[in-house]
Amino acid sequence: MSGSTYGYLVAFASATGGLLFGYEIGVIGQVLSLDTFAYDFKAMELPLRKNEKGFVKNSTYTSLNQWSTFIFLAGCALGAIMVSYLADSLGRKRTILASGLLFLIGAAGQTFAPVGDAIFTFFYGGRFIGGLGIGMASMCVPLYISETAPTAIRGRMITIQQLMITIGILVAAIVNAVIISVMEPEDGFSAETLVSGDKSHEWRYALSAQMVPAAFLVVIMFFMPESPRWLAMKDRNEEALTTLAKLQSLATTDSSIQTEYKDILDDVQTERAIGNGSWGELFSPGIARRTFITFFLQLFQQWTGINVIFYYGPQILQNMGLSKKVAQVQGSITNNVVNFLSTFPGMYFVESFGRRSLFIYGGIAMFVSQFIMTACLTIGNQKDTVLNIIALISVCTFTLGFGSTWGPCAWVYQSEVFPLRVRAKGTGLATFSNWANGALVSYLNPIILDAIPNQLFAVYGCMDVLATIFAYTFVPETAGKSLEDMEEIFGSTDSSLTGASLEAQKK
Ligand code: BGC
């Protein structure tokens, strides 16, 4: 069974939430590095003076960097936990719509923060509210897609969210490059221009661009259908049936629709008899294993160091001897393009190879690349062009490894393994793990970088070795199974039924 055009439209429309997620990840580092931004936030030493790194910054600059990231990630983590209540009570569709609205409010707060005393309140408040929206969308979009997609291509449909994340990151880099090249002179702004304040809108343009997809998400979600599984959970069975048929462009009387509809209703009945869908149930026998696996998949996803590559990639390439411009423009844009393109093999192989194999092969590709990067940095001959090329290639193979496997698959896996009654809570907890670990990595990374600058990636390489072993040992295959079939794979409380032993049983 393949997806209908309408089914794909629904997946792409909701995955605009992923675009916001990606844009936000991509834009903030760049905005923080703009002189116009630092000046408006009083993060520069006065009187203004330049050294070889540009205008000299004061201590506000460091705290601005730390708090901007931290407040946003805290909002995301809170949003991810809170969202399960909304997704279960309001429904999946309205929750995505609400997340778009929150994001819009947050983006407006940041964009229009008035210069003066209130600037920090507006900016940090905006980051927190925007974070809530992103945290909610990052959990609810893949959940919604998983519940509206046909089984055979469910994984592929969920990877659309990852595709949109990578597009968001790339668009942010391009928008910023365009703004800088149009607005800034070759050697940056002069002190006089900054003081006159007439270029203050430079950073506002970069932040305002995210309001367009956010508004689009809010409007388009009005026209999208509700998840048939959620409708059945609320006893709105007629609507569940018509939505199911519409999503696959088939008649309600079609035999495959009737079978799926019956499976959903049976599932709702059985689940009501089994449990009440409380948080405690996530740790009950039969479910605890899924909670454990999805939590750790998201933990390892962040500890691959992918965001470190995005934030520090250009700086690291520069340390290896590439010029500033090559490192910042070619290095980072190339890596963003690789990140985007790598989602396509992921989309294809997630159904044919399956999730489990992708986790294992992706883990291997990432740790091999990171150990090669470490070797290049440790040898560190800045004039050696061959070494520089190897380093650049290994950054790209790492991103390729991530973007085609752990990037999309951690989201796919968490959205499909939980039974309906605890699906929103289970995916909420796993999403919380993604954001909380993202925050931990961003907090600890500067400390590790300071202590062992050239061996930084060996730390993440070791985490990738653990991630690969984890996937091999604990993660069973879920490709091709309907959401209602997951009990077969996970329902057993027999702890010996690990990923590896399930695979052996299959053979
Ligand atoms: C991760 C993000 C990461 C992005 C990169 C997502 O799956 O959760 O942390 O920045 O992929 O494409």
Short mmCIF file of C-alpha atoms and ligand atoms in Angstrom, two decimals:
data_model
loop_
_atom_site.label_atom_id
_atom_site.label_comp_id
_atom_site.label_asym_id
_atom_site.label_seq_id
_atom_site.Cartn_x
_atom_site.Cartn_y
_atom_site.Cartn_z
CA MET A 1 0.00 0.00 0.00
CA SER A 2 1.47 3.33 -0.93
CA GLY A 3 0.50 6.75 0.36
CA SER A 4 -2.14 8.91 -1.31
CA THR A 5 -1.38 12.45 -2.42
CA TYR A 6 -3.67 13.70 0.34
CA GLY A 7 -1.80 11.57 2.92
CA TYR A 8 1.52 13.11 1.82
CA LEU A 9 0.00 16.59 1.92
CA VAL A 10 -1.08 16.03 5.51
CA ALA A 11 2.41 14.82 6.44
CA PHE A 12 4.18 17.72 4.72
CA ALA A 13 1.79 20.34 6.11
CA SER A 14 2.25 19.23 9.71
CA ALA A 15 6.00 18.78 9.20
CA THR A 16 6.23 22.57 8.78
CA GLY A 17 6.69 22.24 12.55
CA GLY A 18 10.05 20.58 11.71
CA LEU A 19 10.97 23.54 9.53
CA LEU A 20 10.55 25.88 12.51
CA PHE A 21 12.64 23.54 14.66
CA GLY A 22 15.44 23.53 12.06
CA TYR A 23 15.34 27.27 11.39
CA GLU A 24 15.56 27.99 15.09
CA ILE A 25 18.58 25.66 15.49
CA GLY A 26 20.25 27.26 12.47
CA VAL A 27 19.52 30.92 13.08
CA ILE A 28 20.37 31.62 16.68
CA GLY A 29 24.14 30.97 16.55
CA GLN A 30 24.36 33.27 13.58
CA VAL A 31 22.25 36.04 15.12
CA LEU A 32 24.36 35.92 18.27
CA SER A 33 27.48 36.49 16.21
CA LEU A 34 26.16 39.71 14.60
CA ASP A 35 27.73 42.96 15.83
CA THR A 36 24.42 44.81 15.49
CA PHE A 37 22.84 42.31 17.88
CA ALA A 38 25.65 42.49 20.43
CA TYR A 39 25.55 46.29 20.35
CA ASP A 40 21.78 46.53 20.88
CA PHE A 41 22.07 44.12 23.82
CA LYS A 42 24.88 46.19 25.40
CA ALA A 43 27.23 43.23 25.06
CA MET A 44 30.19 45.28 23.82
CA GLU A 45 32.86 47.12 25.71
CA LEU A 46 32.52 50.89 25.57
CA PRO A 47 34.06 52.89 24.03
CA LEU A 48 33.87 50.53 21.06
CA ARG A 49 37.21 49.12 19.91
CA LYS A 50 38.25 46.29 17.65
CA ASN A 51 40.84 43.55 18.00
CA GLU A 52 41.68 40.73 15.56
CA LYS A 53 38.34 39.02 16.37
CA GLY A 54 36.27 42.17 15.79
CA PHE A 55 34.64 44.45 18.39
CA VAL A 56 35.65 43.62 21.97
CA LYS A 57 32.74 42.09 23.88
CA ASN A 58 31.98 42.36 27.61
CA SER A 59 30.70 39.77 30.09
CA THR A 60 27.07 40.34 29.00
CA TYR A 61 28.03 38.72 25.72
CA THR A 62 28.93 35.40 27.38
CA SER A 63 25.78 35.34 29.49
CA LEU A 64 23.66 36.34 26.47
CA ASN A 65 25.02 33.32 24.59
CA GLN A 66 24.48 30.93 27.49
CA TRP A 67 21.02 32.16 28.49
CA SER A 68 19.69 32.37 24.93
CA THR A 69 20.40 28.70 24.42
CA PHE A 70 19.48 27.55 27.90
CA ILE A 71 16.12 29.36 28.12
CA PHE A 72 15.11 28.09 24.72
CA LEU A 73 16.08 24.47 25.53
CA ALA A 74 14.32 24.68 28.90
CA GLY A 75 11.15 25.83 27.08
CA CYS A 76 11.50 22.94 24.63
CA ALA A 77 11.96 20.36 27.38
CA LEU A 78 8.97 21.70 29.31
CA GLY A 79 6.88 21.85 26.13
CA ALA A 80 7.74 18.23 25.35
CA ILE A 81 6.55 17.06 28.76
CA MET A 82 3.42 19.23 28.91
CA VAL A 83 2.30 18.43 25.42
CA SER A 84 1.08 14.92 26.19
CA TYR A 85 -1.88 16.35 28.15
CA LEU A 86 -2.82 18.62 25.28
CA ALA A 87 -2.33 15.93 22.62
CA ASP A 88 -4.65 13.59 24.53
CA SER A 89 -7.29 16.14 25.50
CA LEU A 90 -7.35 18.69 22.65
CA GLY A 91 -6.28 16.22 19.99
CA ARG A 92 -3.12 15.99 17.87
CA LYS A 93 -4.20 18.49 15.23
CA ARG A 94 -5.14 21.30 17.60
CA THR A 95 -1.99 20.74 19.63
CA ILE A 96 0.18 21.27 16.53
CA LEU A 97 -1.83 24.38 15.76
CA ALA A 98 -1.29 25.65 19.31
CA SER A 99 2.43 24.96 19.05
CA GLY A 100 2.58 27.08 15.87
CA LEU A 101 0.78 29.91 17.68
CA LEU A 102 3.17 29.80 20.63
CA PHE A 103 6.11 29.80 18.28
CA LEU A 104 4.67 32.79 16.43
CA ILE A 105 4.25 34.74 19.68
CA GLY A 106 7.79 33.79 20.77
CA ALA A 107 9.31 34.79 17.42
CA ALA A 108 7.44 38.12 17.51
CA GLY A 109 8.70 38.80 21.05
CA GLN A 110 12.30 38.27 19.92
CA THR A 111 11.98 40.14 16.62
CA PHE A 112 10.31 43.24 18.05
CA ALA A 113 12.21 43.40 21.35
CA PRO A 114 12.52 47.19 21.88
CA VAL A 115 16.03 48.55 22.34
CA GLY A 116 16.40 49.68 25.95
CA ASP A 117 15.80 48.13 29.35
CA ALA A 118 12.99 45.84 28.22
CA ILE A 119 15.03 44.21 25.46
CA PHE A 120 16.15 41.25 27.59
CA THR A 121 12.64 40.57 28.93
CA PHE A 122 11.19 40.50 25.43
CA PHE A 123 14.03 38.46 24.01
CA TYR A 124 14.31 35.83 26.74
CA GLY A 125 10.52 35.68 27.15
CA GLY A 126 10.22 35.17 23.40
CA ARG A 127 12.82 32.41 23.46
CA PHE A 128 11.03 30.60 26.27
CA ILE A 129 7.59 30.80 24.62
CA GLY A 130 9.04 29.86 21.23
CA GLY A 131 10.83 26.95 22.94
CA LEU A 132 7.53 25.71 24.39
CA GLY A 133 6.09 25.72 20.87
CA ILE A 134 9.05 23.87 19.35
CA GLY A 135 9.13 21.29 22.15
CA MET A 136 5.42 20.62 21.63
CA ALA A 137 5.66 20.41 17.85
CA SER A 138 8.75 18.17 17.92
CA MET A 139 6.77 15.56 19.84
CA CYS A 140 3.35 16.00 18.28
CA VAL A 141 4.24 16.25 14.58
CA PRO A 142 5.85 12.78 14.26
CA LEU A 143 3.11 11.34 16.49
CA TYR A 144 0.42 12.83 14.26
CA ILE A 145 2.13 11.59 11.10
CA SER A 146 2.53 8.10 12.55
CA GLU A 147 -1.20 7.98 13.29
CA THR A 148 -2.29 9.24 9.89
CA ALA A 149 0.14 7.29 7.65
CA PRO A 150 -0.38 3.84 6.15
CA THR A 151 1.73 1.11 7.80
CA ALA A 152 3.91 0.27 4.78
CA ILE A 153 5.34 3.78 4.50
CA ARG A 154 4.83 5.07 8.03
CA GLY A 155 8.58 5.32 8.71
CA ARG A 156 9.15 7.17 5.45
CA MET A 157 6.34 9.61 6.21
CA ILE A 158 7.73 10.37 9.67
CA THR A 159 11.17 11.09 8.19
CA ILE A 160 9.50 14.02 6.40
CA GLN A 161 9.79 15.86 9.71
CA GLN A 162 13.59 15.31 9.68
CA LEU A 163 13.71 16.47 6.07
CA MET A 164 11.98 19.68 7.08
CA ILE A 165 14.36 20.15 10.04
CA THR A 166 17.34 19.94 7.69
CA ILE A 167 15.67 22.34 5.24
CA GLY A 168 15.07 24.76 8.13
CA ILE A 169 18.74 24.65 9.15
CA LEU A 170 19.86 25.20 5.57
CA VAL A 171 17.41 28.03 4.93
CA ALA A 172 18.58 29.78 8.12
CA ALA A 173 22.19 29.62 6.91
CA ILE A 174 21.24 30.97 3.49
CA VAL A 175 18.96 33.72 4.83
CA ASN A 176 21.71 34.84 7.16
CA ALA A 177 24.38 34.77 4.45
CA VAL A 178 22.12 36.90 2.21
CA ILE A 179 21.32 39.40 4.99
CA ILE A 180 25.00 39.76 5.87
CA SER A 181 26.15 40.11 2.29
CA VAL A 182 23.46 42.68 1.44
CA MET A 183 23.70 44.74 4.64
CA GLU A 184 27.28 44.51 5.84
CA PRO A 185 30.34 46.04 4.19
CA GLU A 186 33.22 43.61 3.39
CA ASP A 187 35.11 44.39 6.62
CA GLY A 188 32.03 44.62 8.89
CA PHE A 189 30.26 47.64 10.38
CA SER A 190 32.17 50.62 11.69
CA ALA A 191 31.75 51.91 15.24
CA GLU A 192 29.90 54.97 13.90
CA THR A 193 27.32 52.83 12.08
CA LEU A 194 26.67 50.74 15.19
CA VAL A 195 26.26 53.77 17.41
CA SER A 196 23.88 55.44 14.95
CA GLY A 197 21.63 52.35 15.38
CA ASP A 198 20.44 52.55 11.82
CA LYS A 199 21.41 48.89 11.07
CA SER A 200 19.66 47.46 14.11
CA HIS A 201 17.11 45.71 11.92
CA GLU A 202 19.80 43.35 10.54
CA TRP A 203 19.30 40.77 13.33
CA ARG A 204 15.55 41.40 13.36
CA TYR A 205 15.27 40.36 9.73
CA ALA A 206 16.98 37.04 10.45
CA LEU A 207 14.62 36.33 13.37
CA SER A 208 11.49 37.56 11.65
CA ALA A 209 11.82 35.12 8.74
CA GLN A 210 10.62 32.28 11.00
CA MET A 211 7.23 33.92 11.44
CA VAL A 212 6.30 33.07 7.85
CA PRO A 213 6.38 29.25 8.23
CA ALA A 214 4.89 29.58 11.73
CA ALA A 215 1.88 31.49 10.37
CA PHE A 216 1.64 28.98 7.55
CA LEU A 217 1.55 26.08 10.05
CA VAL A 218 -1.24 27.72 12.06
CA VAL A 219 -3.38 28.36 8.98
CA ILE A 220 -2.79 25.03 7.22
CA MET A 221 -3.48 22.96 10.35
CA PHE A 222 -7.02 24.37 10.38
CA PHE A 223 -7.66 22.41 7.21
CA MET A 224 -5.97 19.16 8.22
CA PRO A 225 -7.92 16.17 9.55
CA GLU A 226 -7.68 14.90 13.12
CA SER A 227 -5.81 11.63 13.76
CA PRO A 228 -8.21 8.69 13.25
CA ARG A 229 -6.62 6.92 16.25
CA TRP A 230 -7.29 9.88 18.54
CA LEU A 231 -10.88 10.12 17.22
CA ALA A 232 -11.44 6.45 18.02
CA MET A 233 -9.95 6.96 21.46
CA LYS A 234 -12.61 9.66 22.01
CA ASP A 235 -15.39 7.36 20.68
CA ARG A 236 -15.85 9.46 17.54
CA ASN A 237 -15.89 6.31 15.45
CA GLU A 238 -17.76 7.56 12.38
CA GLU A 239 -15.29 10.41 11.95
CA ALA A 240 -12.40 8.00 12.52
CA LEU A 241 -13.58 5.80 9.67
CA THR A 242 -14.18 8.62 7.18
CA THR A 243 -10.81 10.23 8.02
CA LEU A 244 -8.99 6.92 7.63
CA ALA A 245 -10.53 6.42 4.19
CA LYS A 246 -9.86 10.01 3.12
CA LEU A 247 -6.22 9.82 4.17
CA GLN A 248 -5.67 6.86 1.88
CA SER A 249 -8.04 8.11 -0.85
CA LEU A 250 -10.15 4.96 -0.60
CA ALA A 251 -13.83 4.32 0.05
CA THR A 252 -14.95 3.66 3.62
CA THR A 253 -16.17 0.28 2.39
CA ASP A 254 -12.77 -0.73 1.01
CA SER A 255 -11.62 -3.97 2.65
CA SER A 256 -8.21 -2.62 3.74
CA ILE A 257 -9.86 0.41 5.35
CA GLN A 258 -12.42 -1.80 7.08
CA THR A 259 -9.66 -4.08 8.41
CA GLU A 260 -7.57 -1.18 9.72
CA TYR A 261 -10.66 0.46 11.23
CA LYS A 262 -11.59 -2.73 13.01
CA ASP A 263 -8.01 -3.15 14.29
CA ILE A 264 -8.09 0.38 15.70
CA LEU A 265 -11.44 -0.14 17.45
CA ASP A 266 -10.31 -3.51 18.86
CA ASP A 267 -7.13 -1.90 20.04
CA VAL A 268 -9.00 0.92 21.81
CA GLN A 269 -11.24 -1.64 23.56
CA THR A 270 -8.36 -3.89 24.60
CA GLU A 271 -6.35 -0.94 25.86
CA ARG A 272 -9.21 0.35 27.97
CA ALA A 273 -9.37 -3.03 29.62
CA ILE A 274 -5.61 -3.11 30.25
CA GLY A 275 -4.79 0.24 31.80
CA ASN A 276 -5.65 3.84 32.45
CA GLY A 277 -2.85 5.44 30.46
CA SER A 278 -1.19 7.11 33.46
CA TRP A 279 2.46 8.21 33.64
CA GLY A 280 3.10 5.29 35.97
CA GLU A 281 2.09 2.89 33.22
CA LEU A 282 5.11 3.94 31.20
CA PHE A 283 7.15 1.98 33.73
CA SER A 284 4.88 -1.05 33.91
CA PRO A 285 5.96 -4.46 32.56
CA GLY A 286 5.58 -4.62 28.80
CA ILE A 287 5.78 -0.82 28.39
CA ALA A 288 8.89 -0.07 30.45
CA ARG A 289 11.09 -1.60 27.77
CA ARG A 290 9.74 0.84 25.17
CA THR A 291 10.15 3.76 27.55
CA PHE A 292 13.74 2.74 28.21
CA ILE A 293 14.61 2.21 24.51
CA THR A 294 13.05 5.44 23.21
CA PHE A 295 14.54 7.52 26.05
CA PHE A 296 18.02 6.19 25.32
CA LEU A 297 17.66 6.47 21.55
CA GLN A 298 17.04 10.21 21.98
CA LEU A 299 19.81 10.49 24.57
CA PHE A 300 22.30 8.91 22.20
CA GLN A 301 20.95 10.95 19.28
CA GLN A 302 22.05 14.14 21.07
CA TRP A 303 25.29 12.62 22.33
CA THR A 304 26.34 11.82 18.76
CA GLY A 305 27.52 15.44 18.89
CA ILE A 306 25.57 16.50 15.80
CA ASN A 307 24.77 19.95 17.17
CA VAL A 308 28.38 20.40 18.26
CA ILE A 309 29.32 19.91 14.62
CA PHE A 310 26.79 22.55 13.63
CA TYR A 311 27.83 25.09 16.28
CA TYR A 312 31.56 24.50 16.38
CA GLY A 313 32.14 22.99 12.92
CA PRO A 314 33.43 26.18 11.31
CA GLN A 315 35.68 26.96 14.27
CA ILE A 316 37.12 23.44 14.21
CA LEU A 317 37.73 23.52 10.48
CA GLN A 318 39.49 26.83 11.02
CA ASN A 319 41.69 25.28 13.72
CA MET A 320 42.65 22.63 11.22
CA GLY A 321 44.00 25.31 8.93
CA LEU A 322 41.13 26.23 6.62
CA SER A 323 40.71 29.97 6.10
CA LYS A 324 37.90 31.72 8.04
CA LYS A 325 35.81 32.28 4.93
CA VAL A 326 36.22 28.71 3.61
CA ALA A 327 35.46 27.29 7.06
CA GLN A 328 32.40 29.47 7.64
CA VAL A 329 30.86 29.60 4.23
CA GLN A 330 31.94 26.50 2.29
CA GLY A 331 32.48 24.31 5.36
CA SER A 332 29.21 25.04 7.08
CA ILE A 333 27.01 25.37 3.99
CA THR A 334 28.48 22.12 2.56
CA ASN A 335 27.74 20.37 5.82
CA ASN A 336 24.20 21.74 5.90
CA VAL A 337 23.62 20.58 2.34
CA VAL A 338 24.98 17.11 3.23
CA ASN A 339 22.66 17.07 6.24
CA PHE A 340 19.68 17.84 4.02
CA LEU A 341 20.58 15.41 1.22
CA SER A 342 21.36 12.57 3.62
CA THR A 343 17.71 12.47 4.71
CA PHE A 344 16.79 10.98 1.32
CA PRO A 345 18.72 7.69 1.68
CA GLY A 346 17.26 7.57 5.22
CA MET A 347 13.74 7.95 3.82
CA TYR A 348 14.35 5.12 1.41
CA PHE A 349 16.18 2.66 3.65
CA VAL A 350 14.01 3.14 6.74
CA GLU A 351 11.47 0.75 5.23
CA SER A 352 13.74 -1.63 3.27
CA PHE A 353 16.72 -2.02 5.68
CA GLY A 354 14.55 -1.20 8.67
CA ARG A 355 15.13 1.07 11.68
CA ARG A 356 17.38 -1.30 13.60
CA SER A 357 19.95 -1.74 10.79
CA LEU A 358 20.06 2.00 10.20
CA PHE A 359 20.82 2.63 13.87
CA ILE A 360 23.66 0.10 13.75
CA TYR A 361 25.23 1.15 10.42
CA GLY A 362 24.75 4.84 11.20
CA GLY A 363 26.46 4.42 14.58
CA ILE A 364 29.45 2.76 12.92
CA ALA A 365 29.71 5.46 10.21
CA MET A 366 29.62 8.18 12.88
CA PHE A 367 32.24 6.79 15.25
CA VAL A 368 34.64 5.92 12.43
CA SER A 369 34.31 9.50 11.08
CA GLN A 370 34.82 11.01 14.53
CA PHE A 371 37.92 8.99 15.25
CA ILE A 372 39.34 10.10 11.88
CA MET A 373 38.52 13.75 12.75
CA THR A 374 40.27 13.29 16.08
CA ALA A 375 43.36 11.85 14.37
CA CYS A 376 43.49 14.80 11.95
CA LEU A 377 43.16 17.33 14.77
CA THR A 378 45.70 15.54 16.93
CA ILE A 379 48.31 15.38 14.14
CA GLY A 380 47.21 18.96 13.45
CA ASN A 381 49.53 20.04 10.67
CA GLN A 382 47.74 23.18 9.53
CA LYS A 383 49.61 23.38 6.25
CA ASP A 384 48.86 19.82 5.20
CA THR A 385 46.17 20.10 2.51
CA VAL A 386 45.61 16.33 2.38
CA LEU A 387 44.96 16.24 6.10
CA ASN A 388 42.55 19.19 5.80
CA ILE A 389 40.64 17.47 3.01
CA ILE A 390 40.40 14.24 5.03
CA ALA A 391 39.11 16.24 8.01
CA LEU A 392 36.51 18.01 5.89
CA ILE A 393 35.39 14.72 4.33
CA SER A 394 35.09 13.06 7.73
CA VAL A 395 32.90 15.93 9.00
CA CYS A 396 30.66 15.29 5.99
CA THR A 397 30.61 11.48 6.37
CA PHE A 398 29.67 11.96 10.02
CA THR A 399 26.77 14.21 9.03
CA LEU A 400 25.76 11.76 6.29
CA GLY A 401 25.81 8.96 8.89
CA PHE A 402 23.65 10.98 11.26
CA GLY A 403 21.23 12.47 8.74
CA SER A 404 20.33 9.15 7.16
CA THR A 405 19.99 7.12 10.35
CA TRP A 406 19.88 8.41 13.93
CA GLY A 407 18.53 11.81 12.86
CA PRO A 408 15.25 10.57 11.44
CA CYS A 409 15.03 7.14 13.10
CA ALA A 410 14.99 8.27 16.74
CA TRP A 411 11.82 10.26 15.92
CA VAL A 412 10.32 7.46 13.84
CA TYR A 413 10.88 4.84 16.51
CA GLN A 414 9.42 6.76 19.44
CA SER A 415 6.29 7.63 17.46
CA GLU A 416 5.37 4.06 16.64
CA VAL A 417 6.16 1.74 19.52
CA PHE A 418 3.81 2.89 22.30
CA PRO A 419 0.23 1.68 22.66
CA LEU A 420 -2.38 4.37 22.05
CA ARG A 421 -3.30 4.92 25.70
CA VAL A 422 0.25 6.02 26.64
CA ARG A 423 1.52 7.05 23.20
CA ALA A 424 1.44 10.79 23.90
CA LYS A 425 3.14 10.38 27.29
CA GLY A 426 5.76 7.93 26.00
CA THR A 427 6.71 10.12 23.04
CA GLY A 428 6.63 13.17 25.32
CA LEU A 429 9.18 11.61 27.66
CA ALA A 430 11.43 10.55 24.78
CA THR A 431 11.22 14.06 23.28
CA PHE A 432 12.07 15.48 26.70
CA SER A 433 15.17 13.27 26.63
CA ASN A 434 16.13 14.79 23.26
CA TRP A 435 15.90 18.39 24.53
CA ALA A 436 17.29 17.76 28.01
CA ASN A 437 20.29 15.91 26.61
CA GLY A 438 20.69 18.61 23.98
CA ALA A 439 20.90 21.13 26.84
CA LEU A 440 23.40 18.95 28.72
CA VAL A 441 25.62 18.60 25.66
CA SER A 442 25.54 22.34 25.03
CA TYR A 443 26.43 22.97 28.68
CA LEU A 444 29.25 20.42 28.89
CA ASN A 445 30.74 20.85 25.44
CA PRO A 446 32.64 24.10 26.14
CA ILE A 447 34.14 22.45 29.23
CA ILE A 448 35.30 19.38 27.26
CA LEU A 449 36.52 21.61 24.42
CA ASP A 450 38.60 23.60 26.86
CA ALA A 451 40.13 20.54 28.49
CA ILE A 452 40.89 18.46 25.39
CA PRO A 453 40.37 20.65 22.29
CA ASN A 454 41.84 18.20 19.81
CA GLN A 455 40.23 15.09 21.26
CA LEU A 456 36.73 16.57 21.59
CA PHE A 457 35.29 14.32 18.94
CA ALA A 458 36.81 11.20 20.47
CA VAL A 459 34.39 11.75 23.38
CA TYR A 460 31.40 11.77 21.03
CA GLY A 461 32.98 8.92 19.03
CA CYS A 462 32.99 6.80 22.22
CA MET A 463 29.33 7.71 22.81
CA ASP A 464 28.60 6.53 19.27
CA VAL A 465 30.29 3.19 20.00
CA LEU A 466 27.94 2.83 23.00
CA ALA A 467 24.97 3.90 20.85
CA THR A 468 25.79 1.21 18.28
CA ILE A 469 26.07 -1.47 20.97
CA PHE A 470 22.81 -0.24 22.48
CA ALA A 471 20.99 -0.51 19.15
CA TYR A 472 22.42 -3.96 18.50
CA THR A 473 21.50 -5.25 21.94
CA PHE A 474 18.17 -3.65 22.74
CA VAL A 475 16.39 -2.33 19.67
CA PRO A 476 14.04 -4.70 17.83
CA GLU A 477 12.87 -4.04 14.27
CA THR A 478 9.51 -2.33 13.81
CA ALA A 479 9.41 -1.71 10.04
CA GLY A 480 6.33 -3.11 8.30
CA LYS A 481 4.40 -3.63 11.55
CA SER A 482 1.13 -1.81 12.11
CA LEU A 483 0.83 0.36 15.22
CA GLU A 484 -1.60 -2.19 16.57
CA ASP A 485 0.97 -4.98 16.01
CA MET A 486 3.60 -3.54 18.33
CA GLU A 487 2.32 -5.69 21.20
CA GLU A 488 3.73 -8.72 19.37
CA ILE A 489 7.18 -7.21 19.45
CA PHE A 490 7.14 -5.49 22.84
CA GLY A 491 4.17 -6.96 24.66
CA SER A 492 6.32 -9.69 26.16
CA THR A 493 7.71 -8.96 29.56
CA ASP A 494 10.42 -11.49 28.88
CA SER A 495 13.57 -9.43 29.23
CA SER A 496 15.59 -11.96 27.24
CA LEU A 497 13.73 -10.83 24.14
CA THR A 498 16.33 -8.28 23.15
CA GLY A 499 16.89 -6.84 19.69
CA ALA A 500 19.69 -9.33 19.01
CA SER A 501 17.73 -12.38 20.15
CA LEU A 502 14.66 -11.30 18.17
CA GLU A 503 16.81 -11.10 15.09
CA ALA A 504 18.25 -14.54 15.77
CA GLN A 505 14.70 -15.88 16.15
CA LYS A 506 13.71 -14.44 12.82
CA LYS A 507 16.56 -16.29 11.05
C1 BGC B 1 18.01 16.45 16.03
C2 BGC B 1 18.52 17.86 16.19
C3 BGC B 1 19.53 18.14 15.10
C4 BGC B 1 18.93 17.88 13.73
C5 BGC B 1 19.97 18.03 12.64
C6 BGC B 1 17.40 16.29 14.66
O1 BGC B 1 16.93 14.99 14.49
O2 BGC B 1 17.07 16.14 17.03
O3 BGC B 1 19.08 18.03 17.46
O4 BGC B 1 19.95 19.48 15.16
O5 BGC B 1 18.39 16.57 13.67
O6 BGC B 1 19.45 17.82 11.38
#
